[in-house]
Amino acid sequence: MTLIIGGAGQGKLAFALRLTGLTEAHVTRDPRCPQPIVTGLAQWLRDTEDPWPALNALLAAYPDACLLCDEVGCGVVPMDGGDRRWRERVGRTCCALAERAERVIRLYCGIPTIIKGA
């Protein structure tokens, strides 16, 4: 599995499509509907208390999946408790996914930096 992180609008999807050679027909925003590329992981985690059943099923179906997640842990800590819990859930989920991933790539201004793997 490859985890691609970066801020919103940094080119994660375009990069993932080039990296995998797949098309947008292979992309989903909902890991419960498995596709080889999953984008919008941070947004999906807003409404998902326990992401692991869906993520484990996705990774079982597509062990070479490419997961894309916006970075939400930088900047001002939200005042709202729900937003803080969501931010924490995104961070912890990404940490666990990064541990399992073969590759972790961070995109900034469309420029990839390999954090883990080759």
PDB file of C-alpha atoms in Angstrom:
ATOM      1  CA  MET A   1       0.000   0.000   0.000  1.00  0.00           C
ATOM      2  CA  THR A   2       1.086   3.542  -0.693  1.00  0.00           C
ATOM      3  CA  LEU A   3       0.024   6.443   1.523  1.00  0.00           C
ATOM      4  CA  ILE A   4       0.183   9.897  -0.039  1.00  0.00           C
ATOM      5  CA  ILE A   5      -0.251  12.869   2.273  1.00  0.00           C
ATOM      6  CA  GLY A   6      -0.145  16.598   1.762  1.00  0.00           C
ATOM      7  CA  GLY A   7      -2.219  19.731   2.067  1.00  0.00           C
ATOM      8  CA  ALA A   8      -5.383  20.327   0.102  1.00  0.00           C
ATOM      9  CA  GLY A   9      -4.761  21.270  -3.514  1.00  0.00           C
ATOM     10  CA  GLN A  10      -1.202  19.925  -3.625  1.00  0.00           C
ATOM     11  CA  GLY A  11      -1.759  17.527  -6.527  1.00  0.00           C
ATOM     12  CA  LYS A  12      -2.115  14.229  -4.641  1.00  0.00           C
ATOM     13  CA  LEU A  13      -4.668  12.717  -7.021  1.00  0.00           C
ATOM     14  CA  ALA A  14      -2.822  13.713 -10.211  1.00  0.00           C
ATOM     15  CA  PHE A  15       0.385  12.313  -8.712  1.00  0.00           C
ATOM     16  CA  ALA A  16      -1.327   9.042  -7.685  1.00  0.00           C
ATOM     17  CA  LEU A  17      -2.755   8.599 -11.176  1.00  0.00           C
ATOM     18  CA  ARG A  18       0.695   9.092 -12.734  1.00  0.00           C
ATOM     19  CA  LEU A  19       2.316   6.823 -10.139  1.00  0.00           C
ATOM     20  CA  THR A  20      -0.132   3.958 -10.636  1.00  0.00           C
ATOM     21  CA  GLY A  21      -0.919   4.425 -14.321  1.00  0.00           C
ATOM     22  CA  LEU A  22      -4.627   4.164 -13.470  1.00  0.00           C
ATOM     23  CA  THR A  23      -7.472   6.491 -14.465  1.00  0.00           C
ATOM     24  CA  GLU A  24     -10.101   8.356 -12.459  1.00  0.00           C
ATOM     25  CA  ALA A  25     -12.394   5.364 -13.018  1.00  0.00           C
ATOM     26  CA  HIS A  26     -10.247   3.617 -10.380  1.00  0.00           C
ATOM     27  CA  VAL A  27     -10.779   6.332  -7.742  1.00  0.00           C
ATOM     28  CA  THR A  28     -13.254   6.405  -4.857  1.00  0.00           C
ATOM     29  CA  ARG A  29     -13.821   8.787  -1.961  1.00  0.00           C
ATOM     30  CA  ASP A  30     -15.289   5.999   0.179  1.00  0.00           C
ATOM     31  CA  PRO A  31     -13.084   3.099   1.347  1.00  0.00           C
ATOM     32  CA  ARG A  32     -16.231   1.026   1.948  1.00  0.00           C
ATOM     33  CA  CYS A  33     -16.544   0.845  -1.877  1.00  0.00           C
ATOM     34  CA  PRO A  34     -13.057  -0.527  -2.599  1.00  0.00           C
ATOM     35  CA  GLN A  35     -11.089   0.878  -5.509  1.00  0.00           C
ATOM     36  CA  PRO A  36      -7.296   0.891  -6.026  1.00  0.00           C
ATOM     37  CA  ILE A  37      -7.115   4.645  -5.269  1.00  0.00           C
ATOM     38  CA  VAL A  38      -8.918   6.214  -2.319  1.00  0.00           C
ATOM     39  CA  THR A  39      -8.917   9.991  -2.008  1.00  0.00           C
ATOM     40  CA  GLY A  40     -10.435  12.246   0.622  1.00  0.00           C
ATOM     41  CA  LEU A  41      -9.542  10.013   3.559  1.00  0.00           C
ATOM     42  CA  ALA A  42      -9.521  12.943   6.027  1.00  0.00           C
ATOM     43  CA  GLN A  43     -13.013  14.032   5.004  1.00  0.00           C
ATOM     44  CA  TRP A  44     -14.331  10.461   5.171  1.00  0.00           C
ATOM     45  CA  LEU A  45     -12.980  10.173   8.730  1.00  0.00           C
ATOM     46  CA  ARG A  46     -15.252  13.052   9.830  1.00  0.00           C
ATOM     47  CA  ASP A  47     -18.228  10.696   9.958  1.00  0.00           C
ATOM     48  CA  THR A  48     -16.427   7.466  10.804  1.00  0.00           C
ATOM     49  CA  GLU A  49     -15.606   6.636  14.406  1.00  0.00           C
ATOM     50  CA  ASP A  50     -13.951   3.304  13.601  1.00  0.00           C
ATOM     51  CA  PRO A  51     -12.341   3.337  10.144  1.00  0.00           C
ATOM     52  CA  TRP A  52     -10.588  -0.031  10.471  1.00  0.00           C
ATOM     53  CA  PRO A  53     -13.264  -2.465   9.256  1.00  0.00           C
ATOM     54  CA  ALA A  54     -13.533  -0.582   5.948  1.00  0.00           C
ATOM     55  CA  LEU A  55      -9.789   0.063   5.631  1.00  0.00           C
ATOM     56  CA  ASN A  56      -8.883  -3.566   6.390  1.00  0.00           C
ATOM     57  CA  ALA A  57     -11.411  -4.796   3.804  1.00  0.00           C
ATOM     58  CA  LEU A  58     -10.033  -2.321   1.264  1.00  0.00           C
ATOM     59  CA  LEU A  59      -6.443  -3.415   1.862  1.00  0.00           C
ATOM     60  CA  ALA A  60      -7.455  -7.085   1.666  1.00  0.00           C
ATOM     61  CA  ALA A  61      -9.089  -6.434  -1.725  1.00  0.00           C
ATOM     62  CA  TYR A  62      -6.295  -4.129  -2.971  1.00  0.00           C
ATOM     63  CA  PRO A  63      -2.999  -4.728  -1.125  1.00  0.00           C
ATOM     64  CA  ASP A  64      -1.334  -2.273  -3.540  1.00  0.00           C
ATOM     65  CA  ALA A  65      -3.950   0.423  -2.915  1.00  0.00           C
ATOM     66  CA  CYS A  66      -2.980   4.064  -2.968  1.00  0.00           C
ATOM     67  CA  LEU A  67      -4.557   6.075  -0.120  1.00  0.00           C
ATOM     68  CA  LEU A  68      -4.602   9.884  -0.259  1.00  0.00           C
ATOM     69  CA  CYS A  69      -5.109  11.996   2.842  1.00  0.00           C
ATOM     70  CA  ASP A  70      -5.033  15.741   3.419  1.00  0.00           C
ATOM     71  CA  GLU A  71      -2.762  16.868   6.221  1.00  0.00           C
ATOM     72  CA  VAL A  72      -4.904  18.398   8.952  1.00  0.00           C
ATOM     73  CA  GLY A  73      -2.504  18.417  11.899  1.00  0.00           C
ATOM     74  CA  CYS A  74      -0.719  21.669  11.125  1.00  0.00           C
ATOM     75  CA  GLY A  75      -1.854  25.111  12.146  1.00  0.00           C
ATOM     76  CA  VAL A  76      -4.147  26.292  14.895  1.00  0.00           C
ATOM     77  CA  VAL A  77      -5.769  23.643  17.092  1.00  0.00           C
ATOM     78  CA  PRO A  78      -9.557  23.876  16.628  1.00  0.00           C
ATOM     79  CA  MET A  79     -11.653  25.253  19.489  1.00  0.00           C
ATOM     80  CA  ASP A  80     -14.473  22.794  18.804  1.00  0.00           C
ATOM     81  CA  GLY A  81     -14.046  19.467  20.603  1.00  0.00           C
ATOM     82  CA  GLY A  82     -15.502  17.489  17.688  1.00  0.00           C
ATOM     83  CA  ASP A  83     -13.008  19.054  15.304  1.00  0.00           C
ATOM     84  CA  ARG A  84     -10.147  18.235  17.692  1.00  0.00           C
ATOM     85  CA  ARG A  85     -11.277  14.595  17.932  1.00  0.00           C
ATOM     86  CA  TRP A  86     -11.537  14.388  14.124  1.00  0.00           C
ATOM     87  CA  ARG A  87      -8.052  15.870  13.735  1.00  0.00           C
ATOM     88  CA  GLU A  88      -6.713  13.351  16.251  1.00  0.00           C
ATOM     89  CA  ARG A  89      -8.477  10.466  14.448  1.00  0.00           C
ATOM     90  CA  VAL A  90      -6.960  11.539  11.108  1.00  0.00           C
ATOM     91  CA  GLY A  91      -3.480  11.746  12.631  1.00  0.00           C
ATOM     92  CA  ARG A  92      -3.678   8.391  14.386  1.00  0.00           C
ATOM     93  CA  THR A  93      -5.167   6.693  11.319  1.00  0.00           C
ATOM     94  CA  CYS A  94      -2.386   8.072   9.106  1.00  0.00           C
ATOM     95  CA  CYS A  95       0.257   6.932  11.623  1.00  0.00           C
ATOM     96  CA  ALA A  96      -1.162   3.399  11.611  1.00  0.00           C
ATOM     97  CA  LEU A  97      -1.457   3.381   7.809  1.00  0.00           C
ATOM     98  CA  ALA A  98       2.105   4.702   7.453  1.00  0.00           C
ATOM     99  CA  GLU A  99       3.346   1.883   9.663  1.00  0.00           C
ATOM    100  CA  ARG A 100       1.655  -0.689   7.387  1.00  0.00           C
ATOM    101  CA  ALA A 101       2.517   1.058   4.119  1.00  0.00           C
ATOM    102  CA  GLU A 102       5.335   0.040   1.829  1.00  0.00           C
ATOM    103  CA  ARG A 103       5.637   3.664   0.706  1.00  0.00           C
ATOM    104  CA  VAL A 104       4.705   6.988   2.252  1.00  0.00           C
ATOM    105  CA  ILE A 105       4.974  10.066   0.074  1.00  0.00           C
ATOM    106  CA  ARG A 106       4.332  13.692   1.053  1.00  0.00           C
ATOM    107  CA  LEU A 107       3.392  16.148  -1.671  1.00  0.00           C
ATOM    108  CA  TYR A 108       4.075  19.856  -1.332  1.00  0.00           C
ATOM    109  CA  CYS A 109       3.451  22.148  -4.327  1.00  0.00           C
ATOM    110  CA  GLY A 110       3.188  19.007  -6.445  1.00  0.00           C
ATOM    111  CA  ILE A 111       6.705  17.918  -5.478  1.00  0.00           C
ATOM    112  CA  PRO A 112       6.903  14.445  -3.929  1.00  0.00           C
ATOM    113  CA  THR A 113       9.113  13.675  -0.963  1.00  0.00           C
ATOM    114  CA  ILE A 114       9.509   9.979  -0.176  1.00  0.00           C
ATOM    115  CA  ILE A 115       9.222   9.502   3.570  1.00  0.00           C
ATOM    116  CA  LYS A 116       9.250   5.705   3.543  1.00  0.00           C
ATOM    117  CA  GLY A 117      10.089   3.111   0.883  1.00  0.00           C
ATOM    118  CA  ALA A 118      11.436   3.642  -2.596  1.00  0.00           C
TER     119      ALA A 118
END
